[in-house]
Coordinates of C-alpha atoms in Angstrom, one line a residue:
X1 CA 230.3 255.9 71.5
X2 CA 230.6 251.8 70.8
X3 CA 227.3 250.2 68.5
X4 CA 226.4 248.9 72.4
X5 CA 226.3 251.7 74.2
X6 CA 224.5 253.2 71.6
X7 CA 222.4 250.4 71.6
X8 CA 221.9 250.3 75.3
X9 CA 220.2 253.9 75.2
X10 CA 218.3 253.5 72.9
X11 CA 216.8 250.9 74.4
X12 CA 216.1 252.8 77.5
X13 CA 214.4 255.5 75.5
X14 CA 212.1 252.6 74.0
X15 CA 210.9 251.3 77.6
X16 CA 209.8 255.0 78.1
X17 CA 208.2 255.7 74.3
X18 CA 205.8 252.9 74.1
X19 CA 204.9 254.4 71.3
X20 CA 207.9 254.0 69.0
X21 CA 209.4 250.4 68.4
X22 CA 213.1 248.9 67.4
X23 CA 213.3 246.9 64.7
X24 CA 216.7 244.7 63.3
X25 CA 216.8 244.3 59.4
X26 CA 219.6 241.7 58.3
X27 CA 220.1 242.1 54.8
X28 CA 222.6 240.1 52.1
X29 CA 222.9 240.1 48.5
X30 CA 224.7 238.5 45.2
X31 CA 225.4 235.8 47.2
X32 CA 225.7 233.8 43.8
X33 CA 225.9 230.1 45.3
X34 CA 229.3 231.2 47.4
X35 CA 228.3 228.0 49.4
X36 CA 231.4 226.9 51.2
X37 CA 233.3 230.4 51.4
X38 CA 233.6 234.0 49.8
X39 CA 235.9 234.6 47.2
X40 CA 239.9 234.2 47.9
X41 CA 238.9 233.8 51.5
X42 CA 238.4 230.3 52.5
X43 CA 237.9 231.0 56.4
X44 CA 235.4 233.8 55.6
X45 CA 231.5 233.5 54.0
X46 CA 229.9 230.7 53.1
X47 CA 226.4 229.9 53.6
X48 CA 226.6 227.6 57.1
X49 CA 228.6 230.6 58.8
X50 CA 226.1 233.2 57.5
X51 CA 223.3 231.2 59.0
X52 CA 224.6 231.0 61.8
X53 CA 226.1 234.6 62.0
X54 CA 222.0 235.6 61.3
X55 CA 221.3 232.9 64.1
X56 CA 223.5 235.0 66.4
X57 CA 221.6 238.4 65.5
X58 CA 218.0 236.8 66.0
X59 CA 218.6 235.4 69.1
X60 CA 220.3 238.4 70.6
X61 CA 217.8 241.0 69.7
X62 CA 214.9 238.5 70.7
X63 CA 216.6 238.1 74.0
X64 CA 216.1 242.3 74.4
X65 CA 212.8 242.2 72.8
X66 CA 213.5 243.5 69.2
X67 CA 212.4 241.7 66.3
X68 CA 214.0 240.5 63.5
X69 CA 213.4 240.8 59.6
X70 CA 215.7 239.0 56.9
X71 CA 216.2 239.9 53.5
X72 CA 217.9 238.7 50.3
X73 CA 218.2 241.4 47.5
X74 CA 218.7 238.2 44.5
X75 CA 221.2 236.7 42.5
X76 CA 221.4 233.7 45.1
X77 CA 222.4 231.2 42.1
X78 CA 223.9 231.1 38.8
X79 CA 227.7 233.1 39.5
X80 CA 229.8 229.9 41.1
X81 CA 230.4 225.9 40.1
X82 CA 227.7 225.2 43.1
X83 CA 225.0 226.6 41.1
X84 CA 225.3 223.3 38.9
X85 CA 224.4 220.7 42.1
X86 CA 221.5 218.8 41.3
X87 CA 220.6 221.1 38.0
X88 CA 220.3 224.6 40.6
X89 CA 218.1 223.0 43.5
X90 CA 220.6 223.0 46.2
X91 CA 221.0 227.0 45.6
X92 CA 217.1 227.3 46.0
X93 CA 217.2 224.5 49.0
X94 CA 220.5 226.6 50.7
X95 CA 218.3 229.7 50.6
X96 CA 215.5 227.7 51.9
X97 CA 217.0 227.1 54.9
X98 CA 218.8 230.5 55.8
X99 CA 215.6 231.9 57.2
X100 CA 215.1 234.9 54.7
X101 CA 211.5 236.1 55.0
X102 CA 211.7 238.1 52.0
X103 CA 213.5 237.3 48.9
X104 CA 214.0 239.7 45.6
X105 CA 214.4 237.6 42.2
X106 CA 218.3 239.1 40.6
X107 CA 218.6 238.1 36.8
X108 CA 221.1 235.8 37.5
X109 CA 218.3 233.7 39.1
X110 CA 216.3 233.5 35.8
X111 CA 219.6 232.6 33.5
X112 CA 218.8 229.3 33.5
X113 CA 215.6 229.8 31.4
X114 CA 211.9 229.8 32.0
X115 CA 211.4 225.6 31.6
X116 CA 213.6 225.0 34.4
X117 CA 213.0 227.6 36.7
X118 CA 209.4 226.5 36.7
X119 CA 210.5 222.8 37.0
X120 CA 212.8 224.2 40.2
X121 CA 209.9 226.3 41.5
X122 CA 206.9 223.4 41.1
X123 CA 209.5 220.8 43.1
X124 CA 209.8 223.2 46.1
X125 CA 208.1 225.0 48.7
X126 CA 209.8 227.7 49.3
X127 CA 210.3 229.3 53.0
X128 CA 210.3 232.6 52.0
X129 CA 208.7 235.1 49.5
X130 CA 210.0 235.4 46.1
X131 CA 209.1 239.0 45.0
X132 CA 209.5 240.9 41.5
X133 CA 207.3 243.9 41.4
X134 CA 208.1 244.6 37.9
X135 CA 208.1 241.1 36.4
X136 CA 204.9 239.8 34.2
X137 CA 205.0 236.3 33.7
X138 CA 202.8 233.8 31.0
X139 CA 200.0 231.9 32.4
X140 CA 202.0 229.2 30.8
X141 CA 204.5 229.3 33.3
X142 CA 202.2 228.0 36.4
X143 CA 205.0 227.6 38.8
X144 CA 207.0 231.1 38.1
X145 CA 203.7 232.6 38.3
X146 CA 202.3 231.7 41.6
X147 CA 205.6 232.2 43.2
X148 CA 206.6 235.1 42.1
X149 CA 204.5 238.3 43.7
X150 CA 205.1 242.3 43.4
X151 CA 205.4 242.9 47.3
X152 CA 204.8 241.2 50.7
X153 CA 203.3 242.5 53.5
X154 CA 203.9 241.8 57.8
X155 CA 202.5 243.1 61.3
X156 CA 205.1 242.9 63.6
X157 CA 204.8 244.4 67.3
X158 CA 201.9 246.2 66.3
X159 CA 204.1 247.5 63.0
X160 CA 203.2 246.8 59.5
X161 CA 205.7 246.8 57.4
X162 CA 205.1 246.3 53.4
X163 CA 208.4 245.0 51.4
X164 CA 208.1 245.4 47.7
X165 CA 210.9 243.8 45.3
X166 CA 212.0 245.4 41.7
X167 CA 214.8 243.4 39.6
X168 CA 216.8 244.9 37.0
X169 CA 215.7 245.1 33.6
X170 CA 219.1 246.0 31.9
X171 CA 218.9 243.8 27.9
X172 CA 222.1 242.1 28.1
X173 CA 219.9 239.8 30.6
X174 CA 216.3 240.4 30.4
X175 CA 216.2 238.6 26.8
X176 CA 216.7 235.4 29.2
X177 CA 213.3 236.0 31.0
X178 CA 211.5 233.7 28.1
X179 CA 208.6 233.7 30.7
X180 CA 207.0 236.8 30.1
X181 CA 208.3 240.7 30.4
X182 CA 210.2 242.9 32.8
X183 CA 209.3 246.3 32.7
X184 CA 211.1 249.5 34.1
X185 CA 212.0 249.0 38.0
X186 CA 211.3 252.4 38.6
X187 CA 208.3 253.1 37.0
X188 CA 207.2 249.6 38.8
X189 CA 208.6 250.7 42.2
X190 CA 206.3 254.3 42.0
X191 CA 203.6 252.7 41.0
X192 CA 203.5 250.2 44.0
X193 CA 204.7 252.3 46.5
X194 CA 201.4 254.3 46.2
X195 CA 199.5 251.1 46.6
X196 CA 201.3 249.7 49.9
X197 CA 200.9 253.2 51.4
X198 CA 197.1 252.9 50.6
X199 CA 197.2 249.7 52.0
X200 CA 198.2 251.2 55.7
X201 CA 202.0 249.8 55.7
X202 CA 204.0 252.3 58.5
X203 CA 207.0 251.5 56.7
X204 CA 207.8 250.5 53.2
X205 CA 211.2 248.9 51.9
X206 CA 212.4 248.5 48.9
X207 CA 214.4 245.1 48.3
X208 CA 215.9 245.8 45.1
X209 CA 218.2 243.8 42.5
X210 CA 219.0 247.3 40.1
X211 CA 222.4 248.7 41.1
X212 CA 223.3 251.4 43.9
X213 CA 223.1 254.1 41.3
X214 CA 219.4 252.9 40.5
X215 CA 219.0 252.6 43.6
X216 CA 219.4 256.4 44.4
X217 CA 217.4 257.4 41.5
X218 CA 214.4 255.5 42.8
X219 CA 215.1 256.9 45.9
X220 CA 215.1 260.6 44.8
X221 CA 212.0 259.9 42.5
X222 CA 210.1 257.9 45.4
X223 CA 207.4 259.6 47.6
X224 CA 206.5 256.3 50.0
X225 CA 209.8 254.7 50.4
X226 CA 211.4 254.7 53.7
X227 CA 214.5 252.7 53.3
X228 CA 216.2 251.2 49.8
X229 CA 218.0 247.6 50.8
X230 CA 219.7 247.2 47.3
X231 CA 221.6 244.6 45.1
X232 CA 223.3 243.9 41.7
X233 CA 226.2 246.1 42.0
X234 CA 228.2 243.9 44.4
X235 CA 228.7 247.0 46.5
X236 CA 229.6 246.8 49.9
X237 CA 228.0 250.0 51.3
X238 CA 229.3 250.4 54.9
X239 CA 227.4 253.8 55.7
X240 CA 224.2 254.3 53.7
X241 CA 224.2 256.7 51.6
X242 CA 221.0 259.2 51.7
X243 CA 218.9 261.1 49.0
X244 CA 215.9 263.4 49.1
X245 CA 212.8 262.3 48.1
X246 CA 210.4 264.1 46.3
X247 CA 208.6 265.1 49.6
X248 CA 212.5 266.1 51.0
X249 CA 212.5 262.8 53.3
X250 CA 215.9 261.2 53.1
X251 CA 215.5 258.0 52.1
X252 CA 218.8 255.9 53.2
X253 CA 220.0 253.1 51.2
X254 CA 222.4 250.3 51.8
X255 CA 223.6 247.6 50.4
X256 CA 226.1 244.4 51.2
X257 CA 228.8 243.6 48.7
X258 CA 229.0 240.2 47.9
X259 CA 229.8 236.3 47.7
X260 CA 228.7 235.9 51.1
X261 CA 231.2 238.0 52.7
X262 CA 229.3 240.5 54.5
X263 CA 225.5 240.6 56.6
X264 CA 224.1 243.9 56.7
X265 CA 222.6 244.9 59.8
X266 CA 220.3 247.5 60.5
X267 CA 218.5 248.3 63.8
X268 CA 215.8 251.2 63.2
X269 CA 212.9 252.8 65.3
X270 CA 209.8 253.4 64.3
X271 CA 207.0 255.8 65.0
X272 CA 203.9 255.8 63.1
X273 CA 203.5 258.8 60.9
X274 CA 207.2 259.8 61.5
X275 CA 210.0 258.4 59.1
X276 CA 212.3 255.6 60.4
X277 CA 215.3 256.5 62.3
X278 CA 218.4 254.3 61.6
X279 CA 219.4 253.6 65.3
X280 CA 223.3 251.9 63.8
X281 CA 224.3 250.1 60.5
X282 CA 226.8 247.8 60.2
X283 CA 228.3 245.3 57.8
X284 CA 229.0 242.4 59.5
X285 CA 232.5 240.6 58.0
X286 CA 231.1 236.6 58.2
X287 CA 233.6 235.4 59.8
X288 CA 231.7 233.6 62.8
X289 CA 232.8 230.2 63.8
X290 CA 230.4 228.3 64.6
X291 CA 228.4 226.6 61.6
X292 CA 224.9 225.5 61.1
X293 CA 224.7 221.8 60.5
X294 CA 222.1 221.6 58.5
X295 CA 223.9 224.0 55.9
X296 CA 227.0 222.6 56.1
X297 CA 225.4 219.0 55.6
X298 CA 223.5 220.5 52.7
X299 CA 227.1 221.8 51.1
X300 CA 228.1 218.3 52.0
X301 CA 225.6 216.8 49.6
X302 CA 226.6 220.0 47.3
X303 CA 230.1 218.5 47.0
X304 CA 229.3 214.8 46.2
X305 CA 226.8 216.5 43.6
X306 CA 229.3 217.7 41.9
X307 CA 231.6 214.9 42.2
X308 CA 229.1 212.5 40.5
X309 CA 228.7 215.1 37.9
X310 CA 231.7 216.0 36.7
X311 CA 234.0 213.8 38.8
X312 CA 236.4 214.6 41.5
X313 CA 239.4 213.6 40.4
X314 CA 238.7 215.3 37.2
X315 CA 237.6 219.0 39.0
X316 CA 240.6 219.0 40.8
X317 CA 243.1 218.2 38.4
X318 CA 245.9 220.6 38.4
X319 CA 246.7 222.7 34.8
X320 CA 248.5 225.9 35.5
X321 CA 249.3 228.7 37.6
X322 CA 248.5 232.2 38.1
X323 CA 250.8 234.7 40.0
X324 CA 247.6 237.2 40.3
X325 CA 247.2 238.4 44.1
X326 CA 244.0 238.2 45.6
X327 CA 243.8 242.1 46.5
X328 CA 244.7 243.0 42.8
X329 CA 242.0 244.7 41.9
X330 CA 243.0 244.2 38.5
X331 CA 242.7 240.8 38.0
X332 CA 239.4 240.1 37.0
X333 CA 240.1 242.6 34.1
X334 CA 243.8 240.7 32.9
X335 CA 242.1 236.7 33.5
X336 CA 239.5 238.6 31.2
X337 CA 242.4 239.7 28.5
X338 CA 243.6 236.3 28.6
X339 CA 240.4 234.7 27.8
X340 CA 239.6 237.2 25.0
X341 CA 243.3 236.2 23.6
X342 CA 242.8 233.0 24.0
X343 CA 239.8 232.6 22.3
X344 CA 241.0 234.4 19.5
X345 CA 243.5 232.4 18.7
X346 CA 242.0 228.9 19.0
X347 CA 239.7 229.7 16.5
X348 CA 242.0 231.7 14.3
X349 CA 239.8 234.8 14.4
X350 CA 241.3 238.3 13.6
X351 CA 239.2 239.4 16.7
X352 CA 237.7 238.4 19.6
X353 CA 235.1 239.7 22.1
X354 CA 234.4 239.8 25.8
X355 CA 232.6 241.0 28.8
X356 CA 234.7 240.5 31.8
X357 CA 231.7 241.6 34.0
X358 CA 230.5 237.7 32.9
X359 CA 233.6 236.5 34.7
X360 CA 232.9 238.0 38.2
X361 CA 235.5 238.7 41.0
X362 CA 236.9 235.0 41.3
X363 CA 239.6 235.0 38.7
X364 CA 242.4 232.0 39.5
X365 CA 245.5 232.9 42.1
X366 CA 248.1 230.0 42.7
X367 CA 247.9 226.6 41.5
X368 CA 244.8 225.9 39.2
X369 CA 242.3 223.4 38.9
X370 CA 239.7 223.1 36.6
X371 CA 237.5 223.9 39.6
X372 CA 239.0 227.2 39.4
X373 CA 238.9 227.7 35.3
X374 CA 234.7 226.7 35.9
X375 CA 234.8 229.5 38.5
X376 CA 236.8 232.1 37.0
X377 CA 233.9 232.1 34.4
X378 CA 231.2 230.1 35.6
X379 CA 228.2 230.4 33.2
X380 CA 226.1 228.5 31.9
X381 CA 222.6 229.4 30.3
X382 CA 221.2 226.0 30.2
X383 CA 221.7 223.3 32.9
X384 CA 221.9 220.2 30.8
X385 CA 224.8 222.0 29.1
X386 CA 226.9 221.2 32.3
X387 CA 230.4 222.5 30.2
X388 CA 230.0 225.9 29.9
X389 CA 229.8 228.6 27.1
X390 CA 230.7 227.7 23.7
X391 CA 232.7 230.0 21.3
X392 CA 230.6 231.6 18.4
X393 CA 232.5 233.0 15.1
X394 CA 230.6 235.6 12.3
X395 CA 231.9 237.2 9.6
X396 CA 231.6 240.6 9.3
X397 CA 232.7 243.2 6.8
X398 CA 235.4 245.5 7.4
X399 CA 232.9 248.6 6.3
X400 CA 230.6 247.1 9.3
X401 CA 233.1 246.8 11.9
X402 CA 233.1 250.7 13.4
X403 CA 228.8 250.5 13.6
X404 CA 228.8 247.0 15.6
X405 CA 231.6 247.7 18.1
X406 CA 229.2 251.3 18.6
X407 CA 226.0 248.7 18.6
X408 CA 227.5 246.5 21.5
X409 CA 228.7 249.0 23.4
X410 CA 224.7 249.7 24.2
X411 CA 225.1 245.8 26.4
X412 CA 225.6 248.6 29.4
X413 CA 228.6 246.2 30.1
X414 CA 232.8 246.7 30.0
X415 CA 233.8 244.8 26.6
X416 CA 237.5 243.7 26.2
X417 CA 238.5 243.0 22.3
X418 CA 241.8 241.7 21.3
X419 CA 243.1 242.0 17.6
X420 CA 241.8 245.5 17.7
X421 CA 242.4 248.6 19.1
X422 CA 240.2 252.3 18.3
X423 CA 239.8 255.3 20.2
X424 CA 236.2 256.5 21.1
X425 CA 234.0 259.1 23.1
X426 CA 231.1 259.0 25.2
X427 CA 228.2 261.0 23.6
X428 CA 224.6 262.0 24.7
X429 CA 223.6 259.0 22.6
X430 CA 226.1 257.0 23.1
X431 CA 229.7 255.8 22.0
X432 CA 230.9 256.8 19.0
X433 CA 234.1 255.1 17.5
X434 CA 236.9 256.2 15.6
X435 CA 240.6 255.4 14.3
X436 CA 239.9 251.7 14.5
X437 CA 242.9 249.5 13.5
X438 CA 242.8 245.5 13.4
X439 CA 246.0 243.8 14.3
X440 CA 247.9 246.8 13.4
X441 CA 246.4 247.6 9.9
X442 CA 243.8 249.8 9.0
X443 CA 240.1 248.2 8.3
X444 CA 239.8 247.4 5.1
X445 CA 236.0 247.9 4.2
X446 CA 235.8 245.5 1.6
X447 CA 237.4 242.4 4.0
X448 CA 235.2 239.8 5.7
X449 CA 236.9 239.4 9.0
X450 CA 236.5 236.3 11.3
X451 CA 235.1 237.4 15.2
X452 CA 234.9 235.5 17.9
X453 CA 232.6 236.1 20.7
X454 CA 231.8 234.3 24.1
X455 CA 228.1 233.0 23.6
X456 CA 226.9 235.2 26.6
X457 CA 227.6 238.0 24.0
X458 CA 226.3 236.7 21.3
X459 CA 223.1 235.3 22.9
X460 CA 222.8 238.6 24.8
X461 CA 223.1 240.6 21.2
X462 CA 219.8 239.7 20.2
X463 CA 218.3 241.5 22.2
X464 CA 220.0 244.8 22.5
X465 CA 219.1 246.8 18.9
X466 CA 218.2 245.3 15.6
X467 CA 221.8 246.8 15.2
X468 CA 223.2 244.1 17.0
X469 CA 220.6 241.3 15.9
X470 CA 221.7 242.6 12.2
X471 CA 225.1 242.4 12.1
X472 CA 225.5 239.3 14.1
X473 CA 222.8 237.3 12.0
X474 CA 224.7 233.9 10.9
X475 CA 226.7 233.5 14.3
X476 CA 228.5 230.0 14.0
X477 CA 228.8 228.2 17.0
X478 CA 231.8 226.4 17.2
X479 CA 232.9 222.8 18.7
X480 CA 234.9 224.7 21.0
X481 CA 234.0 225.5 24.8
X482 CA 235.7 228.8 26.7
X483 CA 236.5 226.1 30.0
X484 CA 238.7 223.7 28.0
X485 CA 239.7 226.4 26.0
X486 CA 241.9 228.3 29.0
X487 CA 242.9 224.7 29.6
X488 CA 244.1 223.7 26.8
X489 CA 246.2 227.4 26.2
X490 CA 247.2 227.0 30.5
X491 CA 248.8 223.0 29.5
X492 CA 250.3 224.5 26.9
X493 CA 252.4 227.3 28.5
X494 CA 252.9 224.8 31.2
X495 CA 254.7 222.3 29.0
X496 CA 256.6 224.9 27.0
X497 CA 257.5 227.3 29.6
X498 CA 257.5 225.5 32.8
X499 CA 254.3 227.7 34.6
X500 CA 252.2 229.7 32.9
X501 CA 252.2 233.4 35.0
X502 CA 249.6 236.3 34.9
X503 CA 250.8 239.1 36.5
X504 CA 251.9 243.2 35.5
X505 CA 255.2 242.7 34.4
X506 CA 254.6 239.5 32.4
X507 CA 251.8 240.7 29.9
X508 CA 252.3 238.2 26.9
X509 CA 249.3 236.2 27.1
X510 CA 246.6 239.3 28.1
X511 CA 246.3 242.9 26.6
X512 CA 244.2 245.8 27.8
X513 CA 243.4 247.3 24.2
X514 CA 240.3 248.4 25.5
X515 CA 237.4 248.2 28.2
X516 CA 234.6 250.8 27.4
X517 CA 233.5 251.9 30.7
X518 CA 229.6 252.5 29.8
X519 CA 228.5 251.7 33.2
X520 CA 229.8 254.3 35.3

């Protein structure tokens, strides 16, 4: 039976039930200012063909009397060149103008720092509700404050419907939120699931930015929640997976991968006093060809943005060439060995440090630009510092070395070194390292040795333990950036070797010593 037919019955049934009511739910998340297209897919995503794919949805359920609800789940920003355009307002103006009713803050949404996300927020009015159950926020920070509330509530069709929103908490990022505190989403997301149950809502939703596996621990810890529309993970969830309650309700969740290249949709019924039914579920590839025009014109103004900031010419100037595939579902992982090599060696450090998680899913295939070097790594903490991350340098001693790979493994991130390799096992209290050799040798305990570091890790280390803030106490930034870095190492190969290639057989410039897989 066809998601029609199914359809089709169901809405019979309804005509004879007044009592129970259908409902669509479209849902995204991590879009990550994916404005023109999704990743390696330039006839697929993008924000005017969303809009215009949700467009499609509204307008056909109106047209059989069902009513329409639109969600984001966060990280609608920083995570793509885009999010630079007029210092992050076109991201908040594109989400403006998608039609989202309800809209949970992701911690990529805060990177830019508390000053000017309460500049952004006291410019605009947004359309939509910016929720963040578990986020406390100074009374210094006017703008962040007002806008940002623990849950929003609706009546439709006679049907009230409370959405609360929890972001993650995880301390490689929540160091960034100078604006007050996040607390645990969990804890938060009990806590006010009791009070929108008091408050008479026939179904509550959570809108979540904490990771599927989070996701299922709220849901098996939750009494009131009757459906879990999640982000953070990128994971494209295309049957919800179920879990039990504490009261033995299965509470589904779902969630809609990423970059713009799927909408969820969700059609359920509702009874009062009976849980939601999930009629069909469906993740909807955007591929729809018709475009809004008012998103495509803002994408337009996107583009000259960016052109008056960093020059055209100069973003699409060609300086190498990767042989990665776009269904390699290595590549993020070898782009991330080459920019952990890289760094090491334009620094002359003995080892070098990075997260590839920092580097997302859009790592360079074919010709490169620099468009594509800012977008195979595109972060940036502060938005006057339109060039990227900088490379940091410490010294630490060789006696030292074993206790702060073990205190940086507690990011809750993948970690790719070069100059180093070590063998290690997961604990109950963590990783613990051993047999650690650098460039071959064994430590020697009494050697200072040079370590470079992206500054996401270094930034992000002083928050994690006191381990971590210890160790990595005189950090040096350095004159050099990570963008014209790969660059500069990409030129290079091109002039000596004709094209510089990434691929499995042809591992010279990238070297998978080790990724500690903490976040499984």
């Amino acid at each position: 039976m066809n998601f029609k037919t199914i359809l089709l019955s169901t809405l019979v049934f309804y005509q004879i039930n007044a009592e129970a009511r259908l409902f669509q739910i479209l849902h995204t998340n991590d879009t990550h200012s994916f404005l023109d297209s999704s990743t390696h897919d330039k006839n697929r995503g993008g924000v005017a063909r969303l809009k215009s794919l949700i467009d499609f949805y509204k307008e056909k359920m109106k047209a059989e009397g069902v009513s329409t609800l639109s969600l984001d789940a966060g990280d609608f920003t920083e995570g793509n060149l885009y999010y630079m355009a007029d210092a992050g307002k076109k991201s908040f103006n594109v989400q403006n103008n998608i039609g989202y009713d309800v809209v949970t803050m992701g911690n990529h949404d805060y990177l830019m720092g508390a000053k000017d996300l309460d500049d952004i927020l006291g410019e605009m009015d947004l359309n939509f509700s910016l929720l963040a159950a578990n986020v406390t926020v100074n009374s210094h920070y006017k703008n962040i404050q007002d806008a940002i509330q623990p849950y929003k509530e609706f009546t439709i069709d006679g049907v009230k419907f409370g959405i609360l929103g929890l972001t993650t908490n995880e301390i490689f990022y929540n160091w960034r939120f100078n604006a007050g505190k996040i607390s645990n989403p969990i804890k938060s997301g009990l806590y006010y699931e009791d009070i929108l149950r008091k408050r008479n809502n026939d179904v509550i939703i959570g809108l979540t930015h904490i990771g599927y596996l989070k996701d299922m621990q709220l849901g098996l810890k939750s009494s009131e929640l009757d459906l879990i529309i999640g982000g953070h993970s990128h994971t494209s969830l295309f049957k919800p997976i179920y879990v039990k309650n504490k009261n033995k309700k299965l509470v589904p969740i779902v969630q809609a991968g990423q970059h713009t290249e799927y909408l969820g949709r969700i059609i359920i019924d509702v009874v009062k006093n009976q849980p939601i039914k999930i009629v069909s579920y469906e993740l909807v590839p955007v591929k729809y060809e018709a475009k809004d025009e008012v998103l495509n014109s803002i994408v337009e103004d996107a583009n000259n943005d960016l052109a008056q900031l960093y020059g055209k010419e100069w973003l699409e100037t060609e300086v190498g060439f990767s042989d990665l595939k776009a269904n390699d579902k290595e590549g993020d992982k070898k782009w991330a060995y080459f920019i952990t090599d890289t760094m090491k060696e334009k620094v002359n450090a003995d080892i070098a440090i990075h997260t590839p998680a920092m580097n997302g899913d859009d790592f360079p295939i074919g010709k490169i630009t620099r468009k594509d070097i800012i977008n195979s790594m595109p972060r940036v903490f502060d938005l006057e510092d339109k060039f990227g991350w900088s490379i940091y340098t410490t010294k630490i001693k060789g006696v030292w070395l074993q206790l702060a790979f073990e205190a940086l493994s507690r990011f809750g991130q993948p970690l790719t070194f070069s100059g180093i390799t070590m063998e290690y096992v997961k604990t109950p209290i963590g990783i613990k390292i051993r047999h650690v050799l650098v460039n071959g040798k064994k430590i020697n305990p009494f050697k200072s040795y040079t370590v470079a570091f992206t500054e996401g890790v270094v930034r992000g280390a002083q928050g994690v333990s006191k381990y971590t803030t210890a160790i990595l106490r005189h950090p040096k930034k350095t004159k050099f950036r990570i963008w014209e870095t790969m660059e500069e190492k990409l030129l290079t190969e091109k002039h000596s070797m004709g094209i510089h290639k990434l691929s499995d057989e042809n591992r010279v410039f990238y070297r998978p010593e080790l990724e500690l897989p903490i976040t499984d």
